[in-house]
mmCIF file of C-alpha atoms in Angstrom:
data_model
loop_
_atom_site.group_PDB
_atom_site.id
_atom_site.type_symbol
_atom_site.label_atom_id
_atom_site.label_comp_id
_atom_site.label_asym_id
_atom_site.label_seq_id
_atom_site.Cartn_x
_atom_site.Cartn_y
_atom_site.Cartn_z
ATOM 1 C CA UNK A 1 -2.847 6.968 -3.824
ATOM 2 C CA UNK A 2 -1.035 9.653 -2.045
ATOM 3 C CA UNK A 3 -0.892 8.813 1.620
ATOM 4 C CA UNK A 4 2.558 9.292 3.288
ATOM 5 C CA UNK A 5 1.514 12.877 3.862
ATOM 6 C CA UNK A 6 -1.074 11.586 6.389
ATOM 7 C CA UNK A 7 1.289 9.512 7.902
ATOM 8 C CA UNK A 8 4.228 11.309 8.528
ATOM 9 C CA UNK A 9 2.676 12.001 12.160
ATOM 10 C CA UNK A 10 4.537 11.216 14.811
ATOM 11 C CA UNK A 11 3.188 7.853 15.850
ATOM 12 C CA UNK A 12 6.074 6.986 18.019
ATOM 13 C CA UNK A 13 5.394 10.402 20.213
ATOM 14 C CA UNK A 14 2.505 8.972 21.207
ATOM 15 C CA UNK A 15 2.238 7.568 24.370
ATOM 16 C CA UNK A 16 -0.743 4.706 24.227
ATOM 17 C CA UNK A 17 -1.820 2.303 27.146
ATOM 18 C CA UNK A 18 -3.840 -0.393 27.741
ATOM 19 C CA UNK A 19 -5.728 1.398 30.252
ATOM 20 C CA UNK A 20 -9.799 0.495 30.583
ATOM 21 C CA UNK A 21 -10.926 2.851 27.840
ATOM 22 C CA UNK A 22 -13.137 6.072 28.903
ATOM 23 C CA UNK A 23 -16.831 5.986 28.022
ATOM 24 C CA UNK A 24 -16.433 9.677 25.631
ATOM 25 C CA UNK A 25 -13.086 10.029 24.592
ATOM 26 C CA UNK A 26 -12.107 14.342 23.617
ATOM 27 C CA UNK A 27 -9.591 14.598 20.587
ATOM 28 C CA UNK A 28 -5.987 16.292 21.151
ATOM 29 C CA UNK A 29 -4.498 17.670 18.665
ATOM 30 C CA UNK A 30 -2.255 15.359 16.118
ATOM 31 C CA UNK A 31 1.758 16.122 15.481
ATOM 32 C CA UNK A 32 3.165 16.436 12.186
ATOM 33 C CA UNK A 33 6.606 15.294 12.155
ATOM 34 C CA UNK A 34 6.974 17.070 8.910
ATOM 35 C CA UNK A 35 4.999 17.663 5.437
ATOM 36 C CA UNK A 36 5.444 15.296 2.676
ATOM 37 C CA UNK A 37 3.609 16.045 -0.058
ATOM 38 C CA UNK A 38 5.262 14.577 -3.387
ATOM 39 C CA UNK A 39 5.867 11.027 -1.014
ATOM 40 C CA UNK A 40 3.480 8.266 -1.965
ATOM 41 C CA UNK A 41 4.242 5.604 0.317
ATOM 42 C CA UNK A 42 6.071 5.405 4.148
ATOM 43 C CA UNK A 43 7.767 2.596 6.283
ATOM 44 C CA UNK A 44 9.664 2.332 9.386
ATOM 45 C CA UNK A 45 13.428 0.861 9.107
ATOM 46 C CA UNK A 46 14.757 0.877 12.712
ATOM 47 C CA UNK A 47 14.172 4.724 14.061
ATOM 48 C CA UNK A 48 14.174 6.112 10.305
ATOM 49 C CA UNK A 49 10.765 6.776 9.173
ATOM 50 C CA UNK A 50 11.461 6.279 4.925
ATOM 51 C CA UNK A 51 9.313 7.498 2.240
ATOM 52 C CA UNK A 52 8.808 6.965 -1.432
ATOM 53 C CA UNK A 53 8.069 8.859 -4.329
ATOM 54 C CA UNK A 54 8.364 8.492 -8.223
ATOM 55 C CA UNK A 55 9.393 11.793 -10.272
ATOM 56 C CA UNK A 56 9.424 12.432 -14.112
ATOM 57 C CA UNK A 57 11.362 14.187 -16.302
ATOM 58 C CA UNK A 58 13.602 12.189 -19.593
ATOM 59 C CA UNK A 59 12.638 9.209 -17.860
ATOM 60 C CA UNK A 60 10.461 8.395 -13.989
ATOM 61 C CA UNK A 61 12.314 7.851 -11.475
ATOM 62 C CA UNK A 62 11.943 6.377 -7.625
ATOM 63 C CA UNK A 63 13.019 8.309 -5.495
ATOM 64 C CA UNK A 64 13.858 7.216 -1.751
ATOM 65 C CA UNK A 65 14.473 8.782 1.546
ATOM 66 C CA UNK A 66 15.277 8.668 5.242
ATOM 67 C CA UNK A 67 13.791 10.899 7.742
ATOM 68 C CA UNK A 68 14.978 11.577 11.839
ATOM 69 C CA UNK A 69 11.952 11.367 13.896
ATOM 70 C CA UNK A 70 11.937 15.126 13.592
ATOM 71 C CA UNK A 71 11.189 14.654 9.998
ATOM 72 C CA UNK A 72 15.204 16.042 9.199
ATOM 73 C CA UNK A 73 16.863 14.185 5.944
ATOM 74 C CA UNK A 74 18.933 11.312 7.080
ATOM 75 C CA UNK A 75 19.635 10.008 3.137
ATOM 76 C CA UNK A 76 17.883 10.052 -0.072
ATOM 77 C CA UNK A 77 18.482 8.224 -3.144
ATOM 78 C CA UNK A 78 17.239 8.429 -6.909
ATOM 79 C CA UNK A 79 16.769 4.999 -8.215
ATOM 80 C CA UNK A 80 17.658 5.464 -11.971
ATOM 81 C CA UNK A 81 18.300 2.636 -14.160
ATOM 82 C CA UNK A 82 18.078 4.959 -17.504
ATOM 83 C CA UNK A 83 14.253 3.590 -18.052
ATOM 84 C CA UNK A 84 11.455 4.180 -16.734
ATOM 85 C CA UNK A 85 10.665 2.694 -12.930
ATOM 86 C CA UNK A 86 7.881 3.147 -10.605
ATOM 87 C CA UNK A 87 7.547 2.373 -7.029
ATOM 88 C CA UNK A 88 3.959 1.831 -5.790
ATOM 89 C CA UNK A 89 4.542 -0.774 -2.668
ATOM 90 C CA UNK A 90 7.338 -1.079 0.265
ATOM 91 C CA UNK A 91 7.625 -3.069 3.064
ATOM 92 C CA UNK A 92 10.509 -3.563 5.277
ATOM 93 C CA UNK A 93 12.263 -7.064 6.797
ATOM 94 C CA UNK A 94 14.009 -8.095 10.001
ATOM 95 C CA UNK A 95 17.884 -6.359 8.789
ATOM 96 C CA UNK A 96 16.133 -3.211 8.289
ATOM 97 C CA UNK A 97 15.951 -3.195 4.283
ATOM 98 C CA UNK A 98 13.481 -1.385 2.514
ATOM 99 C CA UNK A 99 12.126 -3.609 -0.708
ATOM 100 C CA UNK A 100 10.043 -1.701 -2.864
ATOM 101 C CA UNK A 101 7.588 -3.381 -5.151
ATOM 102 C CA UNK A 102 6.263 -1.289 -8.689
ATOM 103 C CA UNK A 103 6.938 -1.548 -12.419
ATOM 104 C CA UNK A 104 9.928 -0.557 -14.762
ATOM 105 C CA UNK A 105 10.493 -0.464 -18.800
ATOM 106 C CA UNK A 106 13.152 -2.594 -20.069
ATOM 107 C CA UNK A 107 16.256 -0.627 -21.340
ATOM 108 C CA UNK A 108 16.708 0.761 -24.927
ATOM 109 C CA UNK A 109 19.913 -1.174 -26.720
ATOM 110 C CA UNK A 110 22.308 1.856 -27.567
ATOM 111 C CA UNK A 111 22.599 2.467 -31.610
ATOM 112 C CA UNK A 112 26.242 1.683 -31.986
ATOM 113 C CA UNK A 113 25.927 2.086 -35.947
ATOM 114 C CA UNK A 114 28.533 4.536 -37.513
ATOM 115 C CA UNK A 115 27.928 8.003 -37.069
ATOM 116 C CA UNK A 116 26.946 9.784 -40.154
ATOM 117 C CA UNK A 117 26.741 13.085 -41.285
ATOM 118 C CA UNK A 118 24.065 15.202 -41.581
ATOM 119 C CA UNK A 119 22.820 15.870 -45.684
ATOM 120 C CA UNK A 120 23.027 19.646 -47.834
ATOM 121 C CA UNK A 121 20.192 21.652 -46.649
ATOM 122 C CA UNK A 122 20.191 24.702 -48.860
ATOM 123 C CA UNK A 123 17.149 25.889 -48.481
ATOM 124 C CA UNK A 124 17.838 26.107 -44.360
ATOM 125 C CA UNK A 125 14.722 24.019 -43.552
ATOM 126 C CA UNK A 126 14.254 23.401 -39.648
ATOM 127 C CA UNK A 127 13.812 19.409 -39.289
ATOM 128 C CA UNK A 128 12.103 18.603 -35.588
ATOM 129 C CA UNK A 129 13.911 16.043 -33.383
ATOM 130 C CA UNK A 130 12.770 12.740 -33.451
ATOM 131 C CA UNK A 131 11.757 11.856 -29.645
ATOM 132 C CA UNK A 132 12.794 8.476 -28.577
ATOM 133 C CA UNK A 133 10.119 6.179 -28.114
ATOM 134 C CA UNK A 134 9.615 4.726 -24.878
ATOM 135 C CA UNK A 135 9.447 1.077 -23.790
ATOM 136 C CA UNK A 136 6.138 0.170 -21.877
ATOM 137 C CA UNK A 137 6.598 -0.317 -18.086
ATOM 138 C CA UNK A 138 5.838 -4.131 -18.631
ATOM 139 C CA UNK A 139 9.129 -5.512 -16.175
ATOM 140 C CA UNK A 140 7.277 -6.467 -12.624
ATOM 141 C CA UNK A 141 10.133 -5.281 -10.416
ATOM 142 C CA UNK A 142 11.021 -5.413 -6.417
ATOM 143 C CA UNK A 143 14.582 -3.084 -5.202
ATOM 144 C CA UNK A 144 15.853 -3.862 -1.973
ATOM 145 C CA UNK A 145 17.400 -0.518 -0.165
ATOM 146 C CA UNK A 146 19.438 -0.854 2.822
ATOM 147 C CA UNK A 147 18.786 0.984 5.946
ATOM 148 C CA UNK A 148 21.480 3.915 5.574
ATOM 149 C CA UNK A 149 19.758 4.500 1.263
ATOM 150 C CA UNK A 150 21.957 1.882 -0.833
ATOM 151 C CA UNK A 151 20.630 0.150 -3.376
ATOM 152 C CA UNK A 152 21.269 -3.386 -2.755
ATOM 153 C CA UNK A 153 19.678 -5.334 -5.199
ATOM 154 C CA UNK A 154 17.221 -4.970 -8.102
ATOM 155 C CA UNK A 155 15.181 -7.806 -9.619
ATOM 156 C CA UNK A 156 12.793 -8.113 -12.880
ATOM 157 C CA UNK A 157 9.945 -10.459 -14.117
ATOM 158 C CA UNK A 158 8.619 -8.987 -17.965
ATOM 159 C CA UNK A 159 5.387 -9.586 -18.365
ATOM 160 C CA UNK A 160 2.888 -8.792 -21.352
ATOM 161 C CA UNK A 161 1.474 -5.789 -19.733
ATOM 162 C CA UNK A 162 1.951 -3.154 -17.269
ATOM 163 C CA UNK A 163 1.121 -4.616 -13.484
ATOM 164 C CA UNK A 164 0.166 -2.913 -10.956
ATOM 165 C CA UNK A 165 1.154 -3.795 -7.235
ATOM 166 C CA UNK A 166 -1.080 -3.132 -4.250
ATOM 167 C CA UNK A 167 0.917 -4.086 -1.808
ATOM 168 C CA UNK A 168 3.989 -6.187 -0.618
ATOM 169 C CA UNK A 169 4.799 -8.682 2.336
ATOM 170 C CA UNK A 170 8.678 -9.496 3.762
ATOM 171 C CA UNK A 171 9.412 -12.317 5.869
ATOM 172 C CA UNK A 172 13.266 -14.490 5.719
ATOM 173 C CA UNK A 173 11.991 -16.552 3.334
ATOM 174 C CA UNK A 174 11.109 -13.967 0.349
ATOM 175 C CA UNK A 175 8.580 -11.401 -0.498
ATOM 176 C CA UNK A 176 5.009 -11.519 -1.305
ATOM 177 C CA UNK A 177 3.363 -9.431 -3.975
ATOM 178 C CA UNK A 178 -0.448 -8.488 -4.728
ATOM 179 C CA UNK A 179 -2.026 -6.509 -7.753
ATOM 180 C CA UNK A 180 -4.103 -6.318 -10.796
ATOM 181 C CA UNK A 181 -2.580 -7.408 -14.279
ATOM 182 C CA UNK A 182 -4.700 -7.169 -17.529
ATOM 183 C CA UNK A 183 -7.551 -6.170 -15.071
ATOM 184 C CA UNK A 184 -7.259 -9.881 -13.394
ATOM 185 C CA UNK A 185 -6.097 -9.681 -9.929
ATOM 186 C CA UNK A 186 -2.896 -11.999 -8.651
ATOM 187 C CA UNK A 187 -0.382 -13.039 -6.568
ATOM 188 C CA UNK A 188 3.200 -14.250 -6.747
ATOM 189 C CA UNK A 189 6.244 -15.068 -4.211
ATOM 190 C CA UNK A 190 9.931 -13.682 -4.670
ATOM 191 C CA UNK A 191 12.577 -15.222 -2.883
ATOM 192 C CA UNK A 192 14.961 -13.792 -0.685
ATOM 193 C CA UNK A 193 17.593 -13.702 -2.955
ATOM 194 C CA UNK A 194 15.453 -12.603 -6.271
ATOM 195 C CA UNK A 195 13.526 -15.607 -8.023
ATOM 196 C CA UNK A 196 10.494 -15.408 -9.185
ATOM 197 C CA UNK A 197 7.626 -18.223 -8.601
ATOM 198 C CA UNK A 198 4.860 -18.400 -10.777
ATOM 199 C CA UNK A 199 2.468 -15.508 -11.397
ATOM 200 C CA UNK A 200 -1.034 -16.699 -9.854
ATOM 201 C CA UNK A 201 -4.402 -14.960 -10.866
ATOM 202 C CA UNK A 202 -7.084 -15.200 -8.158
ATOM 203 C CA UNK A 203 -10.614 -15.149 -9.761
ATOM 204 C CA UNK A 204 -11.273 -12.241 -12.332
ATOM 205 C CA UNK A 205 -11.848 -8.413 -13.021
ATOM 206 C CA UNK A 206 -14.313 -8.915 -10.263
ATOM 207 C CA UNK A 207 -12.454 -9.319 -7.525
ATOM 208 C CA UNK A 208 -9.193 -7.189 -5.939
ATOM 209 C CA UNK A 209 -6.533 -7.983 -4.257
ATOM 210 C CA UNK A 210 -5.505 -4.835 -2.025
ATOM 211 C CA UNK A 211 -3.434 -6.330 0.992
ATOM 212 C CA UNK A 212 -1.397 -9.520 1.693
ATOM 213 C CA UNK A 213 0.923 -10.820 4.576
ATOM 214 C CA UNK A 214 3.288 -13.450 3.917
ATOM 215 C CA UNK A 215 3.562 -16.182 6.452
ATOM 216 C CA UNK A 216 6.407 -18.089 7.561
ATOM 217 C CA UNK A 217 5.847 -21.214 4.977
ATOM 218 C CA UNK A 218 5.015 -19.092 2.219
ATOM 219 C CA UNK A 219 2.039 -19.041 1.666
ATOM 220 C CA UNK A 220 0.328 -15.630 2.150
ATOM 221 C CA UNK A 221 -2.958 -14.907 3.640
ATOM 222 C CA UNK A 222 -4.528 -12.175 0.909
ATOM 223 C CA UNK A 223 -7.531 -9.372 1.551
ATOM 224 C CA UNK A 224 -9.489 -7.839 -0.910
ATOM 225 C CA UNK A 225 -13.068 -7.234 -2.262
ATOM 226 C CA UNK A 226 -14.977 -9.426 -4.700
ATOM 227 C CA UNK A 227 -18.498 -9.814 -6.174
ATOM 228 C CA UNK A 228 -18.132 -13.348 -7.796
ATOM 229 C CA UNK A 229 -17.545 -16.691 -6.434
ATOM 230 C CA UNK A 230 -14.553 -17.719 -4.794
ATOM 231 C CA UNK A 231 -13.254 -21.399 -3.115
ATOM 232 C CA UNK A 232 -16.971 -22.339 -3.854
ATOM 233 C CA UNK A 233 -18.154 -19.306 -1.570
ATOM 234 C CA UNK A 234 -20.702 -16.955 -3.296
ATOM 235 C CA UNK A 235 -21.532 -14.075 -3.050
ATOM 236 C CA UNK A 236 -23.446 -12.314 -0.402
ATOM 237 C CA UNK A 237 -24.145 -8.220 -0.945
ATOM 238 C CA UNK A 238 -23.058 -6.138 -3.790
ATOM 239 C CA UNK A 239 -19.740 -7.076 -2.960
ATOM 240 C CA UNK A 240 -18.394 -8.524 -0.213
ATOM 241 C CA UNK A 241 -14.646 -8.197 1.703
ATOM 242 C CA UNK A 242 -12.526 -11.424 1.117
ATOM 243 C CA UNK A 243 -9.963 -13.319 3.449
ATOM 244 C CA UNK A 244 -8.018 -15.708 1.301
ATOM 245 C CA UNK A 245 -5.713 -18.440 2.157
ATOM 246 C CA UNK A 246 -3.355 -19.439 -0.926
ATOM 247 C CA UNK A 247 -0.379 -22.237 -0.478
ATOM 248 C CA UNK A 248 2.541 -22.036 -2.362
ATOM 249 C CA UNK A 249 1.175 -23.663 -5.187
ATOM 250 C CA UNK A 250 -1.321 -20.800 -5.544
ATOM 251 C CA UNK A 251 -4.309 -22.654 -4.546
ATOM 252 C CA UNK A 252 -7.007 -21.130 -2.987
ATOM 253 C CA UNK A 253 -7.467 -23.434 0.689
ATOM 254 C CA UNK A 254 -9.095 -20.909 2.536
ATOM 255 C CA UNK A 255 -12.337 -18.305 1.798
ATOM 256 C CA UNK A 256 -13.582 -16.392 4.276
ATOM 257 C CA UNK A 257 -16.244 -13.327 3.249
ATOM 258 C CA UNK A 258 -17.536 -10.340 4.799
ATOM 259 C CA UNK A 259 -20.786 -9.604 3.644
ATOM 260 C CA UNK A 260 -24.004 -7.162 4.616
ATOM 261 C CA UNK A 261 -27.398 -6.996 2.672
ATOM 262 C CA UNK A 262 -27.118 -4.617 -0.248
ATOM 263 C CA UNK A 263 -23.535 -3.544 1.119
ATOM 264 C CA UNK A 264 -20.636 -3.189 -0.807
ATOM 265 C CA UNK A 265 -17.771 -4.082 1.429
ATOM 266 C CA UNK A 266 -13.969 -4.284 1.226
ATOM 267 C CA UNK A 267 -10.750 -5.090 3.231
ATOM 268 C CA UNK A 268 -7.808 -2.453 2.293
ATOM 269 C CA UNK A 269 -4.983 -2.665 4.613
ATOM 270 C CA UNK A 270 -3.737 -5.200 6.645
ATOM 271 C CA UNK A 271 -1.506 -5.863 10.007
ATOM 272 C CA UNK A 272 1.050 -8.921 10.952
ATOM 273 C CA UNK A 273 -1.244 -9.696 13.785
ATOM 274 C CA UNK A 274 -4.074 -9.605 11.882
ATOM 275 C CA UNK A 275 -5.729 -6.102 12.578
ATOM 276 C CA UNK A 276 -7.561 -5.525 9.212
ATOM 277 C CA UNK A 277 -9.289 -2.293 8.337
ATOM 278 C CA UNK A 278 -11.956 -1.764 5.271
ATOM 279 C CA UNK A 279 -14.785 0.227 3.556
ATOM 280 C CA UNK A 280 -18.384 -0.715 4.024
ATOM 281 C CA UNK A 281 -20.996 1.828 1.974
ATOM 282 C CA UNK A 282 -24.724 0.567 2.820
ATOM 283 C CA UNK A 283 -26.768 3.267 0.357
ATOM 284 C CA UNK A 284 -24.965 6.781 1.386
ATOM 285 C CA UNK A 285 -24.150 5.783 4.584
ATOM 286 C CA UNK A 286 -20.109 5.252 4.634
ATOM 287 C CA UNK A 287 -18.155 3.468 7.349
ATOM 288 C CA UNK A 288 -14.315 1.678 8.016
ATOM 289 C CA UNK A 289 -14.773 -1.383 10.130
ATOM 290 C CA UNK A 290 -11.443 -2.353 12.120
ATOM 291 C CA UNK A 291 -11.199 -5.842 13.040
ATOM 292 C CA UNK A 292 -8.898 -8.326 14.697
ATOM 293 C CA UNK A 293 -9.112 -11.800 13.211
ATOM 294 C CA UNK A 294 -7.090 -15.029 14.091
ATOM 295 C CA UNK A 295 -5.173 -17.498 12.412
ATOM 296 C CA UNK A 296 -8.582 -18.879 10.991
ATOM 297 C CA UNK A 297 -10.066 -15.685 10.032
ATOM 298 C CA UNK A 298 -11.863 -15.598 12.829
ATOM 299 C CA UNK A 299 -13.332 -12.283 14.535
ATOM 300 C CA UNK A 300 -11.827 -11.161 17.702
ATOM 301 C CA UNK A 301 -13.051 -7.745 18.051
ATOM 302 C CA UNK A 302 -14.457 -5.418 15.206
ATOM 303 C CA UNK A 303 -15.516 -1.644 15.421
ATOM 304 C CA UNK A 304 -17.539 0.718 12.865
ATOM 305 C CA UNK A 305 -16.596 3.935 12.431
ATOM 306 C CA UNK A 306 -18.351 6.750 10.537
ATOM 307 C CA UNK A 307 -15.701 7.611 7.467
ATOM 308 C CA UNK A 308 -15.585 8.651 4.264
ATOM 309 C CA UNK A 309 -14.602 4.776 3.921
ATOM 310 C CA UNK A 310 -10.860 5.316 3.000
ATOM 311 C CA UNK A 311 -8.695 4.048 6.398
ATOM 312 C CA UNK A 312 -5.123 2.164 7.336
ATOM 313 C CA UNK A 313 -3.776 0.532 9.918
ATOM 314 C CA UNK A 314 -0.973 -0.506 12.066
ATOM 315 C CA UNK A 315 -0.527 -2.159 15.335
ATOM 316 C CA UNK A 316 2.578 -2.863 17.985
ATOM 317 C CA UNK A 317 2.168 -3.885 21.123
ATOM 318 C CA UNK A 318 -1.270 -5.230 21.666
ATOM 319 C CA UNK A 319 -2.678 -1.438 20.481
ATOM 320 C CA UNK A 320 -4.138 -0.725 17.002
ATOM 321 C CA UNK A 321 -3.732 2.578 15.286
ATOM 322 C CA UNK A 322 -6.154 3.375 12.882
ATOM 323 C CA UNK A 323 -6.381 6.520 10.055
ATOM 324 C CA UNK A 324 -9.023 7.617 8.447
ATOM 325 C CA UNK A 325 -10.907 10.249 6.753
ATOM 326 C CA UNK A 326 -13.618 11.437 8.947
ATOM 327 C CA UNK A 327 -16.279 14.053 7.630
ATOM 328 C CA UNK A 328 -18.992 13.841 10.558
ATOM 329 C CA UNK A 329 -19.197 13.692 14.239
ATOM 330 C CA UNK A 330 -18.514 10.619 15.674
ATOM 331 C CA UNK A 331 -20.607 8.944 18.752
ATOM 332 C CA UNK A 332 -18.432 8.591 22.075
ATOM 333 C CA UNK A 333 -15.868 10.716 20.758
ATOM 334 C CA UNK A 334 -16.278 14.814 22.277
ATOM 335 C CA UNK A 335 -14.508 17.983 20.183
ATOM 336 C CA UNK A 336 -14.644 16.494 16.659
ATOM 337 C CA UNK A 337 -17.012 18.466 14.145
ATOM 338 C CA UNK A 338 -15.295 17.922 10.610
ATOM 339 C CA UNK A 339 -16.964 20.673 8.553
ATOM 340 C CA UNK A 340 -14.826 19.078 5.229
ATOM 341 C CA UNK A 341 -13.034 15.461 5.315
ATOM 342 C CA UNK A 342 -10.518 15.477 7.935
ATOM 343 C CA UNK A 343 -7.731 13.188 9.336
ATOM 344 C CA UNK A 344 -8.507 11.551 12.210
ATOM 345 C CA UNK A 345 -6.639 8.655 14.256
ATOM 346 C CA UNK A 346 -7.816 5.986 17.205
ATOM 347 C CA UNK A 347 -6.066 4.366 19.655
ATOM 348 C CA UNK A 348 -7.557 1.194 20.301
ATOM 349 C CA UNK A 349 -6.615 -1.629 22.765
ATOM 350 C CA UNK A 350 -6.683 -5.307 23.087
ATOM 351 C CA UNK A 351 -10.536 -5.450 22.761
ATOM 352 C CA UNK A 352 -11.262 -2.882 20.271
ATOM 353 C CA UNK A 353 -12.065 -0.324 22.637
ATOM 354 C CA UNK A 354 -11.218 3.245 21.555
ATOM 355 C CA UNK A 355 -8.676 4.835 24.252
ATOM 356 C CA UNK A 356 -7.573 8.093 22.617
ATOM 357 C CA UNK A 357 -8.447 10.133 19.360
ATOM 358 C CA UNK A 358 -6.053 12.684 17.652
ATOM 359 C CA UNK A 359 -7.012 14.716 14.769
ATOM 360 C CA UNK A 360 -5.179 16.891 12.614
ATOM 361 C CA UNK A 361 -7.769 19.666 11.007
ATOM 362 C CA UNK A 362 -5.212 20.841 8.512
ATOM 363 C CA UNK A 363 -4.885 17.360 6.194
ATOM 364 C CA UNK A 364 -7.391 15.717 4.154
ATOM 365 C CA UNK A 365 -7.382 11.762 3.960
ATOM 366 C CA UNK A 366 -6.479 10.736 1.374
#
């Protein structure tokens, strides 16, 4: 899904407090660093805000790039092994590299038999080129980018059939990795220097995996949606939001679910520190409920918002910055009547208390 053109907005010109928060809070208008619209994906490496996209042509391509806070190229590079490759995750570690989580197709063996030459055609009859045929995008694969757009390392798991990633987690040990293969969701580990662990599937097509965070032993604490039963814990609505704990092994040790009567919940995007954002659709009524948890999945602070349920989020410093798409007027919040689905992001502090609202009329989310 197309969302770096939502967040290339100037987060870091944005001057948020911890101050008491007011009782109606007016909306000021949003920055755009600069418009993005081919990029698919966006993190921060040092001061350079970097963004992803994947291009076609004789074969898809990533393509990678640095931008200046004042959305000015830095570097861009073209990741181009001669196959096919597509990004669909990044995340960035502690030196500043970008590692990029997708798919590629395995590369075709050049034909090194003689050369030979073409047969009589006296009658002058056209014969159509032959198009190569393609390899299937079957090779799980992470990059690792440096800061300044050098492509440090690429590394490959084939697998049966195309995977798709949802999202990846970087810590020193190794990476992280959620997704959907064969319609079963999983998870699996990559170390820091390229190994593989074993690919784990959590549950079935019922449930999805659509965040993870890696934590310092490696295990990874994983967020999702699911309407069957998990660690023994059934379900509750239609379909309820799911905070997993799985140890290295890939054993389930933890299940935690967020459930409402007849609601069909999910978590989508997920925080270090455990600031999680999701959908919640109760008949037509649409919200995204941001929540702090800790360590034990355990509700700090939550808010509801009136959404078109689609949201992210992102926290530093004790505040929480949440995106979403907003398409009605929100209570508590003055100057914000979305006549079509807008952008729209909240400051919130410690406690979950909105402090400021921005919006930015001209983009849609997603």
């Amino acid at each position: 899904m197309k969302r770096v053109a939502v967040l290339l907005i100037v987060l870091l010109g944005i001057t948020a407090s911890a101050d008491a928060a007011p009782k109606t809070i007016s909306v000021k208008k949003l920055l755009v660093v600069a418009p993005a619209p081919g990029a698919e994906g966006l993190v921060i490496s040092g001061k350079t805000l970097v963004t992803y996209s994947n291009t076609s042509g004789i074969n898809s391509n990533v393509v990678v790039t640095g931008l200046d806070s004042n959305g000015a190229t830095l570097w861009q590079k073209t990741i181009d092994s001669g196959a096919d490759e597509i990004a669909l995750a990044a995340s960035v570690d502690s030196n500043g590299d970008i590692w990029l989580a997708g798919d590629s197709a395995a590369l075709t063996p050049s034909d090194t038999a003689t050369t030979q030459l073409p047969p009589d055609n006296p009658d002058g009859v056209i014969v159509e080129p032959q198009s190569s045929i393609r390899n299937d995008m079957n090779q799980l694969t992470v990059w690792k980018v440096s800061p300044i757009g050098e492509l440090i390392a690429t590394y490959t798991l084939t697998q049966k059939t195309p995977p798709l990633v949802n999202a990846i987690s970087i810590n020193a040990s190794g990476a992280s990795i959620v997704g959907q293969i064969a319609d079963k969701p999983y998870v699996i580990s990559v170390s820091a220097t390229g190994t593989f662990g074993k690919l784990i599937n959590v549950g079935t097509s019922k449930t999805q995996l659509n965040a993870v965070i890696r934590n310092s032993d490696g295990s990874a604490s994983v967020f999702g949606s699911s309407s069957e039963t998990l660690g023994g814990k059934k379900n509750a609505g239609i379909r309820d939001g799911v905070l997993l704990k799985i140890n290295k092994a890939g054993a389930i040790t933890s299940v935690v679910r967020s459930s409402a009567s007849k609601a069909v919940r999910s978590w989508n995007s997920s925080d270090p520190s455990l600031v999680l954002t999701g959908s919640i659709k109760t008949g037509k009524k649409n919200e995204s409920a941001f929540t702090k948890f800790t360590s034990a999945f355990v509700p700090s602070w939550t808010i509801r918002i009136p959404s078109n349920g689609i949201s992210l989020v992102t926290s530093a410093g004790g505040i929480t910055y949440g995106v979403m798409g907003s398409n009605t007027v929100i209570p508590g919040i003055s100057g914000w009547k979305p006549t079509s689905t807008q952008l729209l992001l909240l400051i919130l502090d410690g406690k979950g208390l909105v402090t400021s609202a921005y919006g930015a009329t001209e983009l849609s989310f997603p």
